[in-house]
Short mmCIF file of C-alpha atoms in Angstrom, two decimals:
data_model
loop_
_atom_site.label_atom_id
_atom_site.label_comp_id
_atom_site.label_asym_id
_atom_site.label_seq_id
_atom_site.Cartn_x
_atom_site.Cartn_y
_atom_site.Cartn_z
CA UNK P 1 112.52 93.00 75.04
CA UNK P 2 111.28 92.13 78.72
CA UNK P 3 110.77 96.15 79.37
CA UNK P 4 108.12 96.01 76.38
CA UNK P 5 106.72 92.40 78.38
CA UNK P 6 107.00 94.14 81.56
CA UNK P 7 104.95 97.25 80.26
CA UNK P 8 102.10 95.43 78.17
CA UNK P 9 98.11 96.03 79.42
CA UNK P 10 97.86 92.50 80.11
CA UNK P 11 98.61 91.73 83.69
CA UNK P 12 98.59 87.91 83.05
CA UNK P 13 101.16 88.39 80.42
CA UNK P 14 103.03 91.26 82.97
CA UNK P 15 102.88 88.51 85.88
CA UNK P 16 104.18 85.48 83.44
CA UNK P 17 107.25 87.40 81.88
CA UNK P 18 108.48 88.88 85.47
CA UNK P 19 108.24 85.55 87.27
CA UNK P 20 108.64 83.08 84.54
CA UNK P 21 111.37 84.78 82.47
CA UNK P 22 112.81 87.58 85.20
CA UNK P 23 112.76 85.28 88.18
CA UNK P 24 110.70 87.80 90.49
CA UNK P 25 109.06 86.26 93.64
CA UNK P 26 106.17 85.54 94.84
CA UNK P 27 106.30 88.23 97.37
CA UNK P 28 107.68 91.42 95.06
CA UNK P 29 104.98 94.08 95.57
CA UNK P 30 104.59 94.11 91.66
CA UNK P 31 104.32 90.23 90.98
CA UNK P 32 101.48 90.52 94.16
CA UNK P 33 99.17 93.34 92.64
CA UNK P 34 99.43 91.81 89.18
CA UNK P 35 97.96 88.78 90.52
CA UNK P 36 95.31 89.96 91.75
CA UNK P 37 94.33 91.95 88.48
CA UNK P 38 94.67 88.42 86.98
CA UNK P 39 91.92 87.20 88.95
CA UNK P 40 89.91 90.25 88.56
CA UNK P 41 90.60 91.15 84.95
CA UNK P 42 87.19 90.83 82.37
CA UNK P 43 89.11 88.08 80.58
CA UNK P 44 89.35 85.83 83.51
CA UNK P 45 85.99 86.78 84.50
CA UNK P 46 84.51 85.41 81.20
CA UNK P 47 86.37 82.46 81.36
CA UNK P 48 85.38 81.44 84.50
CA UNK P 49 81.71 82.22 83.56
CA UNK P 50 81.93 79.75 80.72
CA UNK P 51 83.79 77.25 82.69
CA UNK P 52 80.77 77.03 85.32
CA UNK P 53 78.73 76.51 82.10
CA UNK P 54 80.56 74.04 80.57
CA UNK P 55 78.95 70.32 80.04
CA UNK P 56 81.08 68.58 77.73
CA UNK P 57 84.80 67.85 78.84
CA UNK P 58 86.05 69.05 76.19
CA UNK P 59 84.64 72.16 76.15
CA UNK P 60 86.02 72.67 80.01
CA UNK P 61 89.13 71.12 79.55
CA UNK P 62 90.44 73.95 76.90
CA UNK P 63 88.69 76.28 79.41
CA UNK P 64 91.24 75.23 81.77
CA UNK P 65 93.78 75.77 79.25
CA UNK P 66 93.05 79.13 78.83
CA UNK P 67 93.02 80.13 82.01
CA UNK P 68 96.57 78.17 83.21
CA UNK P 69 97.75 80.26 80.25
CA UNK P 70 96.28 83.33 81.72
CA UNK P 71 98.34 83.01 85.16
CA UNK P 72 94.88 82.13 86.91
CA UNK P 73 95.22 79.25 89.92
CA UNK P 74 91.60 79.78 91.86
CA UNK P 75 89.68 77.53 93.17
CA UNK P 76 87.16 76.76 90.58
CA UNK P 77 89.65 74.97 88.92
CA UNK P 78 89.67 71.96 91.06
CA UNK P 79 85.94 72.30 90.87
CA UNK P 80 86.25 71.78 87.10
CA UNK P 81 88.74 69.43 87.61
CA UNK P 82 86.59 66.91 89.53
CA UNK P 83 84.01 68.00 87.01
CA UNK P 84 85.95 66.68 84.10
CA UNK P 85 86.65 63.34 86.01
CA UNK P 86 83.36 62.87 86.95
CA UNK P 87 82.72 61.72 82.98
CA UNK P 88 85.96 59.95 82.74
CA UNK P 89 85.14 56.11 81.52
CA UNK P 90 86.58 52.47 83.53
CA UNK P 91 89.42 52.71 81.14
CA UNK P 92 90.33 56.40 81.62
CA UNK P 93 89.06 57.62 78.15
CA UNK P 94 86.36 60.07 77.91
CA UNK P 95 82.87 58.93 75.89
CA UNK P 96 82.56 60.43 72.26
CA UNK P 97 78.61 60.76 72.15
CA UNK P 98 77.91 59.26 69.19
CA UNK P 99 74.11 57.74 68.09
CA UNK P 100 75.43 55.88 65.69
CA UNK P 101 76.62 51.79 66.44
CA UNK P 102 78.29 52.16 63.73
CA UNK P 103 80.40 54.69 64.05
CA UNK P 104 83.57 55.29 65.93
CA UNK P 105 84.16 53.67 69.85
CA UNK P 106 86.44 56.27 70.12
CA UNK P 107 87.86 60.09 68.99
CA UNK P 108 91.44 60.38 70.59
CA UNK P 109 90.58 64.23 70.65
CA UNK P 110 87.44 63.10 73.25
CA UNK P 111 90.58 62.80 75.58
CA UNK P 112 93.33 65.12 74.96
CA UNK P 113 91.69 67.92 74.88
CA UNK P 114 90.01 67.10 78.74
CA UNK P 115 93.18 65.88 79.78
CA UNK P 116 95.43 68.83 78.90
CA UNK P 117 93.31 71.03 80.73
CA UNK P 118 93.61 68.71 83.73
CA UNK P 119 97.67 69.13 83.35
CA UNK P 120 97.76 72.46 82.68
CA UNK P 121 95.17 72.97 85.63
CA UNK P 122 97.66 71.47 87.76
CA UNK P 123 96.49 67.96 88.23
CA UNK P 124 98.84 65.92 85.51
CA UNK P 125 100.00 63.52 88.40
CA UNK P 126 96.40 62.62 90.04
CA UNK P 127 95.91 59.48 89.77
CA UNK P 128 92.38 59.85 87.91
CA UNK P 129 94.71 61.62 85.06
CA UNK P 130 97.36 58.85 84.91
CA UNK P 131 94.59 56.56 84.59
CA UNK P 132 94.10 58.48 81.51
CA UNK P 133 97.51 59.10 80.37
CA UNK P 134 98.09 54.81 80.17
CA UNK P 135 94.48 54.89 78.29
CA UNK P 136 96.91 57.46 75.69
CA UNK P 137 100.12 55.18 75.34
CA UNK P 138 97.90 51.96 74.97
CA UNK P 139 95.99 53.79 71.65
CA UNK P 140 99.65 54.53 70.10
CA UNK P 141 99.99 52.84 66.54
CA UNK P 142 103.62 51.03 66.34
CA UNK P 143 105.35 53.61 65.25
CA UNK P 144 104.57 56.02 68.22
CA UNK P 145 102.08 57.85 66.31
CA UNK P 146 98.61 58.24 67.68
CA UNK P 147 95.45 57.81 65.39
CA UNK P 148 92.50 59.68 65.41
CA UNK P 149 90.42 56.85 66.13
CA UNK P 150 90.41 53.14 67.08
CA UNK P 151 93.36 51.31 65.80
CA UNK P 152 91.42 48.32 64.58
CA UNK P 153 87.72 48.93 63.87
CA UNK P 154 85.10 51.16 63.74
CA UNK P 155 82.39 49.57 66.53
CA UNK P 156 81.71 46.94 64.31
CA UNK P 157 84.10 43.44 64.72
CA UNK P 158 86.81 43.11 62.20
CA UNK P 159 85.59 46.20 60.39
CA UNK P 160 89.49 48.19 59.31
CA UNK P 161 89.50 51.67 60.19
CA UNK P 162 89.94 53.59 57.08
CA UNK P 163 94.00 55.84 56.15
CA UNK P 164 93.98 59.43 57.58
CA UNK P 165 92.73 61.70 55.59
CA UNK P 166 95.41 63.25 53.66
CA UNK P 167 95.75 66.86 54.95
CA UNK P 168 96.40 65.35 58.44
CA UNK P 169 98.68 62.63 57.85
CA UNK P 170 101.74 62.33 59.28
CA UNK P 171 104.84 62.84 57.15
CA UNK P 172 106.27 59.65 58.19
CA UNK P 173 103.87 58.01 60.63
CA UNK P 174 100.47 56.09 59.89
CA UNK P 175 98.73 57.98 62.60
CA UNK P 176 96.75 61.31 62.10
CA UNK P 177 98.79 65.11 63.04
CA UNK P 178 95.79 66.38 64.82
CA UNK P 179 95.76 63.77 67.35
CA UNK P 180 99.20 63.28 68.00
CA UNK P 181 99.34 66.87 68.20
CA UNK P 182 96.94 66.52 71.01
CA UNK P 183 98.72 63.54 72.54
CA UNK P 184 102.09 64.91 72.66
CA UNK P 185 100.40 68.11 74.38
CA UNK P 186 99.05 66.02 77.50
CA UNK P 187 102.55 64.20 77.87
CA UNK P 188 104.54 67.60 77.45
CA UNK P 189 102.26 69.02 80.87
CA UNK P 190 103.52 65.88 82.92
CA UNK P 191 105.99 66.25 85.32
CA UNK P 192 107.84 62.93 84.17
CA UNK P 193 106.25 61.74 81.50
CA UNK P 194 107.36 65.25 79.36
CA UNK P 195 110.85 63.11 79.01
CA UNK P 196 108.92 59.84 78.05
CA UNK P 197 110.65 57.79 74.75
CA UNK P 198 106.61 58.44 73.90
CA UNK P 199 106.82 62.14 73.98
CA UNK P 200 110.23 62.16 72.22
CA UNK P 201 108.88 59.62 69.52
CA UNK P 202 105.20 61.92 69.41
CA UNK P 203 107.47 65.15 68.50
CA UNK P 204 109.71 63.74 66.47
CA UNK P 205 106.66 62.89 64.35
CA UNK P 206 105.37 66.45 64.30
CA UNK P 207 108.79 67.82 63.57
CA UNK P 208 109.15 65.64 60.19
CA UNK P 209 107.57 67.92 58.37
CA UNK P 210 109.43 70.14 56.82
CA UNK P 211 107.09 72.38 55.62
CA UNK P 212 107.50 76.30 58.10
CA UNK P 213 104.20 78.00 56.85
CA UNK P 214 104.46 82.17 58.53
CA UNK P 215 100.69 82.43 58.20
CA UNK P 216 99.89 80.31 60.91
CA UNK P 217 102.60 81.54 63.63
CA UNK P 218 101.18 81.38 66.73
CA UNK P 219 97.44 80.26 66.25
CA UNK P 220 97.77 78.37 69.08
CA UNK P 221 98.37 81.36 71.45
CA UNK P 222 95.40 82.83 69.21
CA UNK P 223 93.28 80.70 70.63
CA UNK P 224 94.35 80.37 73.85
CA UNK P 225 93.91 84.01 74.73
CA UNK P 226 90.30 83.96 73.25
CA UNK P 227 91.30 86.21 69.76
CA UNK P 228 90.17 82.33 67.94
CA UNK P 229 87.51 79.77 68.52
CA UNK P 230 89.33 76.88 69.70
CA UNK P 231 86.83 74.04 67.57
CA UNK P 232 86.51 70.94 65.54
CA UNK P 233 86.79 67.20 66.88
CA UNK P 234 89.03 65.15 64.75
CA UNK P 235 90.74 68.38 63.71
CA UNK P 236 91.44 70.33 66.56
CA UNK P 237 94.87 70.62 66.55
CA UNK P 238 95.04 70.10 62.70
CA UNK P 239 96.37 73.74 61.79
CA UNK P 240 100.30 73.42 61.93
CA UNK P 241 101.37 75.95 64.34
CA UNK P 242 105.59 76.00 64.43
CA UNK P 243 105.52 78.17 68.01
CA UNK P 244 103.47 75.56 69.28
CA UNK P 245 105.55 72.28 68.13
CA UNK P 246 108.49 74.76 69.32
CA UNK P 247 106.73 74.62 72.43
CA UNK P 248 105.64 70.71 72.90
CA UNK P 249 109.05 70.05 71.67
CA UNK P 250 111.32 72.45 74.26
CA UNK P 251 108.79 70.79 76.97
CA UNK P 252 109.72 67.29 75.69
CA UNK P 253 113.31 67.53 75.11
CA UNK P 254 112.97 67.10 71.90
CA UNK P 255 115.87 68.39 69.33
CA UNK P 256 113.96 71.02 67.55
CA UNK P 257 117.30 73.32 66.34
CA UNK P 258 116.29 74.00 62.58
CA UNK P 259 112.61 74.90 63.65
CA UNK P 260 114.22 77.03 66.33
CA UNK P 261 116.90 78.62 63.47
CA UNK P 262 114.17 79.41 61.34
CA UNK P 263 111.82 80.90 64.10
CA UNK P 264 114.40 83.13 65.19
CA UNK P 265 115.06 84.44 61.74
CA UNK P 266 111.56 85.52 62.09
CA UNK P 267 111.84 87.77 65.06
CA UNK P 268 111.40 91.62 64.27
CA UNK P 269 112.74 94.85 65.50
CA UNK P 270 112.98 95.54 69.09
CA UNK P 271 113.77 91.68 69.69
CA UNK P 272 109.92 91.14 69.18
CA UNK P 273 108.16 88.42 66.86
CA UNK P 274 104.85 89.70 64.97
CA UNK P 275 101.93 87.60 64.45
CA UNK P 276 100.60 87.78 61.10
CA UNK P 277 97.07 88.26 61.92
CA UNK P 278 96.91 89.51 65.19
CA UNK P 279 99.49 92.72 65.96
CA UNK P 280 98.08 93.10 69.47
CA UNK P 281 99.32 89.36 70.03
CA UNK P 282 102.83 90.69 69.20
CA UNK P 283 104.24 90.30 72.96
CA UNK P 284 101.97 87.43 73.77
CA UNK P 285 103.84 85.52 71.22
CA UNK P 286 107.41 86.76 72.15
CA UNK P 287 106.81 85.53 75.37
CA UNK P 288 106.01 82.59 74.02
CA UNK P 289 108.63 81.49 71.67
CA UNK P 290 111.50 83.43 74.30
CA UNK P 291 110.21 80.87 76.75
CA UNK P 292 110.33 78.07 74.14
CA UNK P 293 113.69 78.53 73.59
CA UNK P 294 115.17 79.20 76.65
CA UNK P 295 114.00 75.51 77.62
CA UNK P 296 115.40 74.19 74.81
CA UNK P 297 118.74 76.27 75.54
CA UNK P 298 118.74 74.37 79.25
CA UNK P 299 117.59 77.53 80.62
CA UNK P 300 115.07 76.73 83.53
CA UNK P 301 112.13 78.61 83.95
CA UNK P 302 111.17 79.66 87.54
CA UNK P 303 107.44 78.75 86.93
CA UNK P 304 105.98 76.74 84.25
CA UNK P 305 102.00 77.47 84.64
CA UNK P 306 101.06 75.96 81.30
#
């Protein structure tokens, strides 16, 4: 399975399976030149155009994502990095631009998504990001959930904020998937607080539902390697991906066995999993969920760029 990794046109994914899942070193000849096509490759190139673009925080910080994911480590990350802080609020949110006083003080999503680029960019322990990450565990509802908005109003005093909407509700939480979803995706990038009683209690969440739907395998990896539009506020993370709550939940050492059973009942011939709408993501994603479970397994990984 690791020959077909090895051999794929993708050097990011060619430099991530030698070093991540074969061990190689920094200095083998191969893991050197496929660095460098990293950095030189049109899909990097693109990225990095848009990321110069990029004016919202949101919009850069999944920029960021997609590069980490990519095996890119320039230097125009930091640059977007103190980019990104440079809208961060006193309290270590990020604003939701809004026109309306009536209307929300607050989107959860305004901050996950600009703070998981952060950590995957690197920065998950500077203190302008754990400034952030306390702004995170004080918006947790009691049971550990995370809502999609404020707790208690809606920028009006002693105004209740509304239920979830249905198709986002937790299974057994009052808060909403999509943002705890997003929350449980900063914490799993942290270098300590991946192991947090908050992370565990975020996944556990996600993992409640029972429900394994095979059409959406792997739409996070979709849209982190640019074959999706990675969109919508309150809903970004709102499409249930199992290789990505495989993923938050191997990070966060989460027990995730049945998900992991029925994943690997999944995998195809050749030790390869398919993805249902993209074939050319085939590898991609068997990189993906091999790297998934060998953290869960206690297997350590010799880099963890995402």
């Amino acid at each position: 399975m690791n020959t077909l990794l090895l051999g794929d046109p993708s050097p990011s994914l060619r430099w991530r399976a030698a070093v991540e899942l074969e061990g190689a070193s920094a200095g083998d000849d191969d893991v050197k030149a496929w660095q460098g096509e990293i950095a030189a490759s049109p899909a990097v190139r693109s990225l990095l155009g848009r990321l110069a673009a990029a004016e919202r925080p949101q919009d850069a910080g999944y920029l960021l994502c997609q590069l980490a994911y990519l095996g890119y480590r320039g230097p125009e990350l930091a640059t977007a990095v103190d980019a990104i802080f440079s809208h961060q609020q006193a309290d270590g949110s990020w604003p939701l631009r809004h026109d309306d006083s009536d209307g929300p003080r607050f989107i959860t999503m305004q901050t996950v998504v600009p703070l998981r680029g952060v950590a995957a960019a690197g920065f998950a322990t500077d203190p302008r990001a754990e400034r952030a990450y306390e702004w995170l565990l004080r918006e947790r509802l009691h049971d550990g959930s995370w809502p999609s908005g404020p707790k208690a109003d809606l920028g009006s005093p002693g105004k209740p904020a509304p239920p979830e909407k249905e198709y986002r509700r937790l299974t057994r939480g009052d808060g909403c998937r999509s943002a705890t979803t997003g929350a449980v995706a900063c914490l799993a990038l942290h270098p300590q607080r991946s192991r947090s009683d908050a992370a565990r209690v975020g996944v556990d969440h996600l993992l409640a539902r029972e429900t394994r739907d095979e059409s959406t395998l792997g739409w996070e990896v979709s849209r982190l390697v640019g074959l999706e539009r990675a969109m919508g506020q309150v809903t970004f993370y709102v499409t249930v991906d199992p290789v990505f709550l495989l993923d938050l939940a191997s990070r966060c050492g989460a027990s995730a066995d049945a998900l992991a059973t029925w994943l690997e009942s999944r995998r195809g011939p050749y030790g390869l999993w398919q993805h249902p709408t993209h074939p050319q993501l085939s590898r991609w994603l068997t990189f993906d969920l091999e790297s998934s479970l060998r953290r869960l397994n206690g297997v350590s990984l010799a880099v963890d760029v995402d």
